[in-house]
XYZ file of N, CA and C in Angstrom:
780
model
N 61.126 107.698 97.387
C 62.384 107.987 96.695
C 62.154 107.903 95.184
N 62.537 108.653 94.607
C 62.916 109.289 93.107
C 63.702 108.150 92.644
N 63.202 107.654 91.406
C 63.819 106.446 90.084
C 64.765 106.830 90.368
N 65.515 108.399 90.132
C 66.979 108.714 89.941
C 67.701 108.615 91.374
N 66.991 108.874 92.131
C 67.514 108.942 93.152
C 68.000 107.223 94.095
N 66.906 106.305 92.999
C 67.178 104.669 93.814
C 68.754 104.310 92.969
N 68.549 105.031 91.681
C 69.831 104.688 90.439
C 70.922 105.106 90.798
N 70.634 106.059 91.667
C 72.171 106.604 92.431
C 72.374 105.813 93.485
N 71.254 105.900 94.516
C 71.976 104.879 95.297
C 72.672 103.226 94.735
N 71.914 102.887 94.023
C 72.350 101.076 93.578
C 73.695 101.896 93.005
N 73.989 102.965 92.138
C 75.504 102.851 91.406
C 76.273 103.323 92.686
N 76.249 104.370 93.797
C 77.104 104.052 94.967
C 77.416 103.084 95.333
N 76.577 102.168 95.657
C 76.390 100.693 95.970
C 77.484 99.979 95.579
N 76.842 99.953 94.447
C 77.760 98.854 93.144
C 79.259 98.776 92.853
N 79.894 100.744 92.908
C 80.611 101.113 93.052
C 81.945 100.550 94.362
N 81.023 100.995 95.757
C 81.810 100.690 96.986
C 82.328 98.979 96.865
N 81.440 98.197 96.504
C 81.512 96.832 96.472
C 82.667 96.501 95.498
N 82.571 96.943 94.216
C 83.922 96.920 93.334
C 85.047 97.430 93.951
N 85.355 98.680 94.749
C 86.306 98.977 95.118
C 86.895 97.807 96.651
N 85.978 97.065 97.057
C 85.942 96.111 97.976
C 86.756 94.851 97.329
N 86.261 94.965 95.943
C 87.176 93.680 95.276
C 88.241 94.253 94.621
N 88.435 95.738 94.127
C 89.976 95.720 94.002
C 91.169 95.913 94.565
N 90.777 95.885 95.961
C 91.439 96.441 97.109
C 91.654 94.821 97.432
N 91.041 93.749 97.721
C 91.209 92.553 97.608
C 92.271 91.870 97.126
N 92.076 92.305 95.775
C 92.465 91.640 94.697
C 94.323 92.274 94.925
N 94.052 93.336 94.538
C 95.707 94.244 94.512
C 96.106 94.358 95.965
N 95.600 94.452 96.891
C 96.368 95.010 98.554
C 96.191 95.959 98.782
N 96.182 96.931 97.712
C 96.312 98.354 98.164
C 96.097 99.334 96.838
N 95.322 100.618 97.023
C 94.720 100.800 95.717
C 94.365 102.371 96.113
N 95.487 103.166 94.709
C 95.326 104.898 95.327
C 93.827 105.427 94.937
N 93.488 106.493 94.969
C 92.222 107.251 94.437
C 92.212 107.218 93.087
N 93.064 107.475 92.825
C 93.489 107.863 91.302
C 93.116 106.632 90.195
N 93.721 105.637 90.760
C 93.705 104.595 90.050
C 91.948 103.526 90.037
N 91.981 104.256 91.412
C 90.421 103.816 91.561
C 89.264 104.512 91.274
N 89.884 106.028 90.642
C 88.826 106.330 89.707
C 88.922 105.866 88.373
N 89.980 105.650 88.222
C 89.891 104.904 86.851
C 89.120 103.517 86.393
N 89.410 102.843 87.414
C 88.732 101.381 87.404
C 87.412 101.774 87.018
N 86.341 102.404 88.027
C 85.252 102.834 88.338
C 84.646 104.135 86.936
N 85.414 104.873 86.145
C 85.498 105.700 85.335
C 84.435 106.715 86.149
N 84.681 107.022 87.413
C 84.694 108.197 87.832
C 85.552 109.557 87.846
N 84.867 110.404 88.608
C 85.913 111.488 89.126
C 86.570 111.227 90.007
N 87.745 111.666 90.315
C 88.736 111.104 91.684
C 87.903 111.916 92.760
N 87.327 112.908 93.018
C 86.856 113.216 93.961
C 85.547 112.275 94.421
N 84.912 111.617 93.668
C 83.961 110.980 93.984
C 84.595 109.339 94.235
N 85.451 108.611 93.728
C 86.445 108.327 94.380
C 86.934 107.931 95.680
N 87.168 109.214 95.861
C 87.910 109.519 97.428
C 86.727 109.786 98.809
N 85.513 109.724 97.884
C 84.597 110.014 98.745
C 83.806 108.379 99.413
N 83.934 107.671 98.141
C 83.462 106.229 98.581
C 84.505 105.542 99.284
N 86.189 105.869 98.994
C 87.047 104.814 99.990
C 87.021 105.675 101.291
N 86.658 107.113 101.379
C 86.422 107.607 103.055
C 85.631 106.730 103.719
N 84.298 106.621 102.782
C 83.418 106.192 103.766
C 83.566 104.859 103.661
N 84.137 103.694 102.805
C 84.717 102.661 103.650
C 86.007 102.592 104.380
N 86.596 103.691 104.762
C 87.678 103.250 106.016
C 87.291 103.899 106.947
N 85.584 105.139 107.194
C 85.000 105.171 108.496
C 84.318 104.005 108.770
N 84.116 103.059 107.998
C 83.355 101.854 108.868
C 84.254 100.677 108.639
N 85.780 101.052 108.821
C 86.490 99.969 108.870
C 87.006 98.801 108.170
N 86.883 99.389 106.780
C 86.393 98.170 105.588
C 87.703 98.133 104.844
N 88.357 99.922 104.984
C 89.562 99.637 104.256
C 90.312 100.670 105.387
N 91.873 100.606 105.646
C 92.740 101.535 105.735
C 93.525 102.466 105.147
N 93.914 103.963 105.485
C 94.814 104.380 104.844
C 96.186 104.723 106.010
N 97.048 104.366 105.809
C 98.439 104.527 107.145
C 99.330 105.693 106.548
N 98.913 106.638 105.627
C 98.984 107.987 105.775
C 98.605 108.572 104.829
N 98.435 109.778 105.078
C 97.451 110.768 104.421
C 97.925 110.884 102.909
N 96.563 110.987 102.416
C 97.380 110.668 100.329
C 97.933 109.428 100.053
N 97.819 108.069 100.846
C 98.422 106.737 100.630
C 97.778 106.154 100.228
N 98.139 104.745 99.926
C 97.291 103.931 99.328
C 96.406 103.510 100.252
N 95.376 103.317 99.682
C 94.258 101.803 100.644
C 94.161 100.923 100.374
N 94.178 100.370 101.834
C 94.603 98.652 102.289
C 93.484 97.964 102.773
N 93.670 96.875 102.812
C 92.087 96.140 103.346
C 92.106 96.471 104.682
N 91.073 96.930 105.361
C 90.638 97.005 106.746
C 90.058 95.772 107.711
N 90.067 96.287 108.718
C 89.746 95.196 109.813
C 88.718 94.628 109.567
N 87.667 94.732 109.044
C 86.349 94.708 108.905
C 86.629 93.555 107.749
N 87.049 93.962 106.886
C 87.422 92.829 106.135
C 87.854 91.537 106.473
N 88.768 91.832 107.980
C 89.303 90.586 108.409
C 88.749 89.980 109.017
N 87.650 90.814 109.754
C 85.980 89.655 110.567
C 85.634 89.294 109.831
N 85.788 89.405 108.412
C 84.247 88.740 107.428
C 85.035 87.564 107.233
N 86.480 87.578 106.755
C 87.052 86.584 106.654
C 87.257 85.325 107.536
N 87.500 86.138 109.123
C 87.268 85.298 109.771
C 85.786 84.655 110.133
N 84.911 84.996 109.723
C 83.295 85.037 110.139
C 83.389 83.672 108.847
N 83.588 83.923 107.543
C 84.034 82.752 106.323
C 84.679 81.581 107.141
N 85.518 81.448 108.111
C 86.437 80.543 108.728
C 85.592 79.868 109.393
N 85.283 80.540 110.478
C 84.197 80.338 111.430
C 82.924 79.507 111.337
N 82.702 79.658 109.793
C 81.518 78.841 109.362
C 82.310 77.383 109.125
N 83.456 77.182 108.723
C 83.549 75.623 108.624
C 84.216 75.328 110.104
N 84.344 75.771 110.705
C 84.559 75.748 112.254
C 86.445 75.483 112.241
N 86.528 76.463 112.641
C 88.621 76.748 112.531
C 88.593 75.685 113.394
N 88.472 75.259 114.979
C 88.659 74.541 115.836
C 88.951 72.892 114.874
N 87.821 72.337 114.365
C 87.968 71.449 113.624
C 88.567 71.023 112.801
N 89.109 72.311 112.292
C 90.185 72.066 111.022
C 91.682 72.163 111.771
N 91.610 73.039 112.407
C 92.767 73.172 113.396
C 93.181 71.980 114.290
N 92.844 70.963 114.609
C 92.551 69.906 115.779
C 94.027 69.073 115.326
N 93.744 68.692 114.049
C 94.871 67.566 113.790
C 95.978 68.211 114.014
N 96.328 69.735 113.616
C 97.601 70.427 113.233
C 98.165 70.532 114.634
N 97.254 71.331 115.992
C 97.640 71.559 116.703
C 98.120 69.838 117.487
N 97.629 68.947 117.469
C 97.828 67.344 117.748
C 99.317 66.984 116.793
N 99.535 67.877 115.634
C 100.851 67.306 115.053
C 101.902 68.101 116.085
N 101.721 69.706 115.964
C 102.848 69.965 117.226
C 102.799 69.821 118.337
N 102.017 69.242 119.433
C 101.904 68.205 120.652
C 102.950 67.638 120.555
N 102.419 66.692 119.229
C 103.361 65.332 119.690
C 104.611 65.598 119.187
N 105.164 66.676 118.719
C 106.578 66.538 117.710
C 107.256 67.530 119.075
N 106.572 68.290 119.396
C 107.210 69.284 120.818
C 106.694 68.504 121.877
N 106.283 67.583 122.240
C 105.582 67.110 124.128
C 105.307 68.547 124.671
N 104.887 69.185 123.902
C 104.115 70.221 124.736
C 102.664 70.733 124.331
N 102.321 71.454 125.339
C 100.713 72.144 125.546
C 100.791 72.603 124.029
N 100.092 72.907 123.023
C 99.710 73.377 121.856
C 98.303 74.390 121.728
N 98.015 75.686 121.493
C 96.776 76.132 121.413
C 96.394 76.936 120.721
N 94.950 77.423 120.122
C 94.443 78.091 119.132
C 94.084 79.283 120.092
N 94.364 80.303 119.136
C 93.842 81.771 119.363
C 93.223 82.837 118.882
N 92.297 83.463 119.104
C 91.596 84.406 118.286
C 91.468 85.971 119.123
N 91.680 86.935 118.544
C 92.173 88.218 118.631
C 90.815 89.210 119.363
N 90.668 89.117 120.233
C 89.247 90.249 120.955
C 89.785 91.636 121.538
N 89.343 92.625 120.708
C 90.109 93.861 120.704
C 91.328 93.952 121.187
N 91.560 94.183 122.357
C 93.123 94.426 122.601
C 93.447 92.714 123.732
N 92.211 92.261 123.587
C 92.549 90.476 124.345
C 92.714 89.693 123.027
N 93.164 88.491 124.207
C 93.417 87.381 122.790
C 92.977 85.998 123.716
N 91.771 85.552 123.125
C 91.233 84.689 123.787
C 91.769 83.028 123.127
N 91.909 82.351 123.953
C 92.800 80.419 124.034
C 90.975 80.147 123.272
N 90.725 79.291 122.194
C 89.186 78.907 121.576
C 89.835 77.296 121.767
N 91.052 76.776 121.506
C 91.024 75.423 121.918
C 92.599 74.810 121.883
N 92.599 73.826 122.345
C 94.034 73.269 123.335
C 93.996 71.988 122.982
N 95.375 71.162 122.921
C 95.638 70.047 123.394
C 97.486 70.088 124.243
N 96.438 69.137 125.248
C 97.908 69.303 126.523
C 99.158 68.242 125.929
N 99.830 68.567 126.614
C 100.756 68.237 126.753
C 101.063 66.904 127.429
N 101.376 65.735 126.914
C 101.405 63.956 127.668
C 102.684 64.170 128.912
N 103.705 65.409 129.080
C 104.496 65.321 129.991
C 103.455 65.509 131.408
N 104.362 65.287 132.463
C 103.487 65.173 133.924
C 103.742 66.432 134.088
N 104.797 67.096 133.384
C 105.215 68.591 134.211
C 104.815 69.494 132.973
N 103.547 70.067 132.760
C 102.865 70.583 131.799
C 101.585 71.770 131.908
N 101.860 72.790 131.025
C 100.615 73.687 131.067
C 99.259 73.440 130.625
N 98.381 73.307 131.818
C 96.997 72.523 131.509
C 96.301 73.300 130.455
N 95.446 72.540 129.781
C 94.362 73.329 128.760
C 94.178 75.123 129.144
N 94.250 75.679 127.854
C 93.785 77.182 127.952
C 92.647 77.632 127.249
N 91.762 76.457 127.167
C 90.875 76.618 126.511
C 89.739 78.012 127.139
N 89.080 79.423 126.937
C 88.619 80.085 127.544
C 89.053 81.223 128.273
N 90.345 81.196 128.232
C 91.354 82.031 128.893
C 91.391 82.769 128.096
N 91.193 84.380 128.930
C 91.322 85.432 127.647
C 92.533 86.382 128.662
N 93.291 86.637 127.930
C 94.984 87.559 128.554
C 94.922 88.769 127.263
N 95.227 89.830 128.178
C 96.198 90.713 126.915
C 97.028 90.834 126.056
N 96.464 90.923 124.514
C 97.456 90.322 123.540
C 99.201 90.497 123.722
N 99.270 91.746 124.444
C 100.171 92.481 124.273
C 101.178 91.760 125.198
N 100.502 90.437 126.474
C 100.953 89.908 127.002
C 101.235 88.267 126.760
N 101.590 87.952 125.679
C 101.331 86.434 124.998
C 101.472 86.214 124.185
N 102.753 85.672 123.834
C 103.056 85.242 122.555
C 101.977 85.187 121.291
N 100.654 84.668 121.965
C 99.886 84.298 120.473
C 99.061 85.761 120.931
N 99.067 86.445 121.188
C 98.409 87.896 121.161
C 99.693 88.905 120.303
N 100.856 88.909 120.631
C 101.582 89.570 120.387
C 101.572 88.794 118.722
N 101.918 87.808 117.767
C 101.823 87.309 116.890
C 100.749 88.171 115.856
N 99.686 87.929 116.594
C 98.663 88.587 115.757
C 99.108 90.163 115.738
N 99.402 91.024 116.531
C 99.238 92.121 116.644
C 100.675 92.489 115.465
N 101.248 91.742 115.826
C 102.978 92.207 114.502
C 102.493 91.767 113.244
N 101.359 91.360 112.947
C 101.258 90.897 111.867
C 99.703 92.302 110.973
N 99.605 92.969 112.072
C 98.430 94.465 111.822
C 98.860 95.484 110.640
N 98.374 96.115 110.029
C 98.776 97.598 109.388
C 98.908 98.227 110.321
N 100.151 99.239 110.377
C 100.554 100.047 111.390
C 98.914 100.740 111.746
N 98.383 101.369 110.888
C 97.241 102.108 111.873
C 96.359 101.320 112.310
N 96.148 100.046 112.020
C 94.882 99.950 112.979
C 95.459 99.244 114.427
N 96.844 99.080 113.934
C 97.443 98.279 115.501
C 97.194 100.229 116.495
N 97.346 101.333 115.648
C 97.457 102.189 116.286
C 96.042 102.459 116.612
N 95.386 102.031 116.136
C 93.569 102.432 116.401
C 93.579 101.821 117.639
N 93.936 100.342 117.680
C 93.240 100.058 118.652
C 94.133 100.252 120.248
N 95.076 100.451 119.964
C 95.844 101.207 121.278
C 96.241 102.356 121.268
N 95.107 103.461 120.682
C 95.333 105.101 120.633
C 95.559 105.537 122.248
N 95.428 105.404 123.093
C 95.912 105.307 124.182
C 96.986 105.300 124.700
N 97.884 104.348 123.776
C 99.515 104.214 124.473
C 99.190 103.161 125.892
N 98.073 103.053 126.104
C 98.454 102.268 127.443
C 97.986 100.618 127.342
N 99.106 100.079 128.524
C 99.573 98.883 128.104
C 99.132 97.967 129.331
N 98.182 97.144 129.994
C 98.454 96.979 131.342
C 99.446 95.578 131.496
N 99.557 95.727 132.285
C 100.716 94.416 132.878
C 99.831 93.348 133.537
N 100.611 92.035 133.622
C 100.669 90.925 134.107
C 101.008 90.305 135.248
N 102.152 90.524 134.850
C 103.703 90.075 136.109
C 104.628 91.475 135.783
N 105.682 91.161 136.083
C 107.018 92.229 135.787
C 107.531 92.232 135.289
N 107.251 91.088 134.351
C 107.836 90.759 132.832
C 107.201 91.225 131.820
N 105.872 91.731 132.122
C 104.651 92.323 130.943
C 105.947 93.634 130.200
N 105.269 93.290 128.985
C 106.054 94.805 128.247
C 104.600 96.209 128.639
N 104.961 97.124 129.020
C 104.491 98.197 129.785
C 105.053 99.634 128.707
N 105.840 99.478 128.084
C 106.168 100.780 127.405
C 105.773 100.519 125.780
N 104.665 101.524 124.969
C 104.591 101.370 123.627
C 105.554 101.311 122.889
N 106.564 102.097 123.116
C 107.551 101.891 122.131
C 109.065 100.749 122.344
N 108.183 100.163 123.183
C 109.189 98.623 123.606
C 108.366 97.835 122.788
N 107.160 97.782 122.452
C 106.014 96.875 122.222
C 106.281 96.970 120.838
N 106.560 98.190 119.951
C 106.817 98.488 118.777
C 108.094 97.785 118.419
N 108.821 97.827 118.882
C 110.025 97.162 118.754
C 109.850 95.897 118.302
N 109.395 95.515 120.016
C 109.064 94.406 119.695
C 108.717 93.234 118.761
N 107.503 93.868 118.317
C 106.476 93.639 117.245
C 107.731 93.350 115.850
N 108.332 94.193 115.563
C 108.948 94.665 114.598
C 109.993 93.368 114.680
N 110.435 93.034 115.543
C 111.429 92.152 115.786
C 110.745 90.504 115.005
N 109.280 90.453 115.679
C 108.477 88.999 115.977
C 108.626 88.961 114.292
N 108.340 89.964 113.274
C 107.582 90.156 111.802
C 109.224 89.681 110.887
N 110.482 90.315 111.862
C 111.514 89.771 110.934
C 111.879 87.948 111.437
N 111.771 87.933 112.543
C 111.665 86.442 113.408
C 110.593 85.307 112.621
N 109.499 85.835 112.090
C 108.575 85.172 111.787
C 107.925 84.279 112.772
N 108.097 84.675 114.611
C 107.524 84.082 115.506
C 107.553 84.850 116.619
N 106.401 84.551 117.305
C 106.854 85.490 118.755
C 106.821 84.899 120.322
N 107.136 85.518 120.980
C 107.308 84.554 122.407
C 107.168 85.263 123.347
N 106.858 84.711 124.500
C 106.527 85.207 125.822
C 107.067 84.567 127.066
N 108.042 84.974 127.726
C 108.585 84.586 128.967
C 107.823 85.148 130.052
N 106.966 84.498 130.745
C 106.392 84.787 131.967
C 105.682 86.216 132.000
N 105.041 86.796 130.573
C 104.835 87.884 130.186
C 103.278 88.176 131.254
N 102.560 86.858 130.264
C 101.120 86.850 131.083
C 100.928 86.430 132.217
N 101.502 84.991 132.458
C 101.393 84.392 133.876
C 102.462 84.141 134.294
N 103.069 84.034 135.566
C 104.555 83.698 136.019
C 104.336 82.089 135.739
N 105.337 81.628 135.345
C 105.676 80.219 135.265
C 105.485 79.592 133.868
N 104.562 80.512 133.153
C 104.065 79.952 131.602
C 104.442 81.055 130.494
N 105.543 80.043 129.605
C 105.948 80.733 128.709
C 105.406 80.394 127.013
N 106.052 81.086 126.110
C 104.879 80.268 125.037
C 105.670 80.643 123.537
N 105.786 79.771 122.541
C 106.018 80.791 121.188
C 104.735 80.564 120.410
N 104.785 81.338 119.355
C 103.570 81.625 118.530
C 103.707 82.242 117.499
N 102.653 81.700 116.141
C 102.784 82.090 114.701
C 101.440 82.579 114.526
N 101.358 83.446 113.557
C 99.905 83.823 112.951
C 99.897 82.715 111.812
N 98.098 83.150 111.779
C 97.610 82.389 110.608
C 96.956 83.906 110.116
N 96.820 83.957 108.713
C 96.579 84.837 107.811
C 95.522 84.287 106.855
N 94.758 84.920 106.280
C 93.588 84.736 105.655
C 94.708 85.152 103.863
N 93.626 85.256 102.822
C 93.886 84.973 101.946
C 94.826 86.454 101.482
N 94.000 87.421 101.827
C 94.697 88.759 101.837
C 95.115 89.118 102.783
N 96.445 88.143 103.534
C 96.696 88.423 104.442
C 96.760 88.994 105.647
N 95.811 89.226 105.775
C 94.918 89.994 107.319
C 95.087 88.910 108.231
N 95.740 89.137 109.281
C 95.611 87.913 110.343
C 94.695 87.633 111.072
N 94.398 86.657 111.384
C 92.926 85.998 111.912
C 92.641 85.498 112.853
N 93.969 84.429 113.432
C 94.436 83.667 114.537
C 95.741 83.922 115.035
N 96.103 82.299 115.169
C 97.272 82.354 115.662
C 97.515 80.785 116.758
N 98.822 80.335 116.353
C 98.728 78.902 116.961
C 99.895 78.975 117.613
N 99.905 78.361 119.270
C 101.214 78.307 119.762
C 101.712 77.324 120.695
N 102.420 77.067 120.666
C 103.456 76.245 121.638
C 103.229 76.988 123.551
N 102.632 76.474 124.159
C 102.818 76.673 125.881
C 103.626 75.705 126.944
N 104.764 76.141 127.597
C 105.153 75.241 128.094
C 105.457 76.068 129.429
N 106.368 75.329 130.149
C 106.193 75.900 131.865
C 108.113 76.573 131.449
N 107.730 77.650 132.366
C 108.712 78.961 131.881
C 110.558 78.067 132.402
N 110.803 77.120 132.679
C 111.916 77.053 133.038
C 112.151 75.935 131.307
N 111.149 75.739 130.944
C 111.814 74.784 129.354
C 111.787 75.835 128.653
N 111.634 77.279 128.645
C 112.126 78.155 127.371
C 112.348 79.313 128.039
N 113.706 78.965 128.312
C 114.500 80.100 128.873
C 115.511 80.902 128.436
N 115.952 80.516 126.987
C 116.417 81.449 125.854
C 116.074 81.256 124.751
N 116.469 82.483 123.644
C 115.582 82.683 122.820
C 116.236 81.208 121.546
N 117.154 80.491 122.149
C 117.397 79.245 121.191
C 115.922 78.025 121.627
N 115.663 78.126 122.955
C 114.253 76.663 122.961
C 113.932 77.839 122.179
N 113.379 78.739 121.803
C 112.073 79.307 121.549
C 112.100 79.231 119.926
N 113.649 79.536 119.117
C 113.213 78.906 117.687
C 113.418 77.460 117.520
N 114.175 76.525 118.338
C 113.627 74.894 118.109
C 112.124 74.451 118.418
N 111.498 75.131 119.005
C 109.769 75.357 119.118
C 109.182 75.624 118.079
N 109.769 76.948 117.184
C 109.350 77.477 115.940
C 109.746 76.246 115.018
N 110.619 75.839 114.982
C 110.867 74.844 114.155
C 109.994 73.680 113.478
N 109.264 73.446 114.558
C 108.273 72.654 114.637
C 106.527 73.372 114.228
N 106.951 74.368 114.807
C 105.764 74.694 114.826
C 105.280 75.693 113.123
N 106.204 76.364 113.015
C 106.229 76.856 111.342
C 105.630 76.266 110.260
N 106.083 75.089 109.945
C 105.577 73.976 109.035
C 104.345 73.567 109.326
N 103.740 73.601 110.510
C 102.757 72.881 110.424
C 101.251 74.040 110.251
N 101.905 75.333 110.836
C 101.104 76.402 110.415
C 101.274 76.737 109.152
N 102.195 76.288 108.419
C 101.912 76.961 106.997
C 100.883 75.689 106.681
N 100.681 74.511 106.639
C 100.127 73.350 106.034
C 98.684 74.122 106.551
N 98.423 74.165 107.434
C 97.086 74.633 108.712
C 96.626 75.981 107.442
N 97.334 77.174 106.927
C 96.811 77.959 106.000
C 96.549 77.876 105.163
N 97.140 76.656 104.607
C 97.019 76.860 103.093
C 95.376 75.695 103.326
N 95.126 75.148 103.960
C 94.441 74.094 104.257
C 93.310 75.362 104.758
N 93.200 76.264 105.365
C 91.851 77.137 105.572
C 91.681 77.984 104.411
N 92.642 78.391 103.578
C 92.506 79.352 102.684
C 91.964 78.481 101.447
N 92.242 76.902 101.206
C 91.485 76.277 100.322
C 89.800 76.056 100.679
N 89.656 75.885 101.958
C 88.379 75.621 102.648
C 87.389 76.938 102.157
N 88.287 78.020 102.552
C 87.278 79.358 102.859
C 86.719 79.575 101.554
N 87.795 79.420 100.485
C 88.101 79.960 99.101
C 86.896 78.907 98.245
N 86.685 77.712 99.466
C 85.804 76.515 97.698
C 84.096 76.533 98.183
């Protein structure tokens, strides 16, 4: 390879990576403005944020819109988490809503369209949902799956269910996309979401996201209890009640970790 030709690649390089931190930095960032930063041409531009939202790094949720941080962004973040071990940092918080709810409490992390339980503490009642530690359910069926997913940029929640299809649980599973949309839409003005016998008959659950620094969601922490203690949607915000506060303390407490 040609001197000029290594000088182009390192200023592509150099380039994509800056537009990585102003997309960071601002949320969302047009061509235009990001040729300016860069004192490029907008066509050259538009050519480096293509090729980071074909490998997932940034989004655009419609054509000529701004770009948003991508998923890819939100593994690295979570991959940043991961290294001081979320479980560990998470332990006391989920042990504060235990004991303030007497119920099952558990951590969650988002596997394509699953949402896998990474760690639990039960519940001291005798009549209680045992550890879910390992249990992987369809987000779409579980409060702390559904949490994460209302908390997506419309397109990549649409990436990853370009399909439209939804599978079920029980007969309570939501089965129609545009019930699920609703849904979703409902959990984001609620600031919590819940599940009546969605995934398993008998186990119901509410649930909050946790969000990384540029708000990309990452997790998600929730309340599990046996489906006859949250049987309208009033247990389900005296659950939130409890459980809100202690997830905001739980973020701001990973976002100082990730960040030092």
């Amino acid at each position: 390879m040609s001197n000029n030709a290594r000088e182009g690649v390192t200023s592509s390089v150099d380039n994509a990576l800056r537009l990585l931190e102003l997309i960071g930095e601002r949320k969302a960032l047009r061509v235009s403005d990001a040729a300016t930063e860069l004192g490029v041409a907008p066509s050259t531009a538009h050519r480096l944020l293509n090729a980071l939202r074909r490998r997932g790094f940034v989004l655009q949720e419609k054509p000529n819109g701004a770009y948003r941080p991508g998923p890819v962004l939100g593994e690295i973040g979570l991959a940043a988490i991961g290294r001081i071990d979320i479980r560990q940092v998470a332990r006391p918080f989920l042990e504060q809503v235990r004991d303030s709810t007497q119920e099952t409490t558990s951590l969650s992390l988002l596997e394509g369209r699953n949402v896998r339980f990474i760690d639990c503490v039960e519940s001291p009642r005798s009549v209680r949902v045992g550890d879910r530690t390992g249990v992987v359910l369809p987000a779409h069926c579980t409060a702390a799956g559904k949490a994460i997913l209302a908390a997506m940029p419309e397109a990549e929640l649409s990436r990853r269910f370009a399909d439209r299809e939804l599978t079920t649980r029980t007969e309570f599973s939501v089965s129609d996309w545009q019930a699920l949309r609703a849904e979703l839409a409902e959990i984001r003005r609620a600031g919590f979401a819940m599940n009546v016998e969605e995934g398993e008959r008998g186990i119901s659950a509410v649930a909050a996201v946790l969000r990384d620094r540029a708000q990309t969601p990452l997790a998600s922490v929730a309340v599990v209890v046996p489906a006859h203690r949250l049987a309208v949607r009033t247990d389900a915000r005296k659950l939130a009640e409890d459980l809100l506060p202690v997830r905001d303390r739980l973020q701001e407490l990973l976002h100082a970790q990730v960040g030092s």
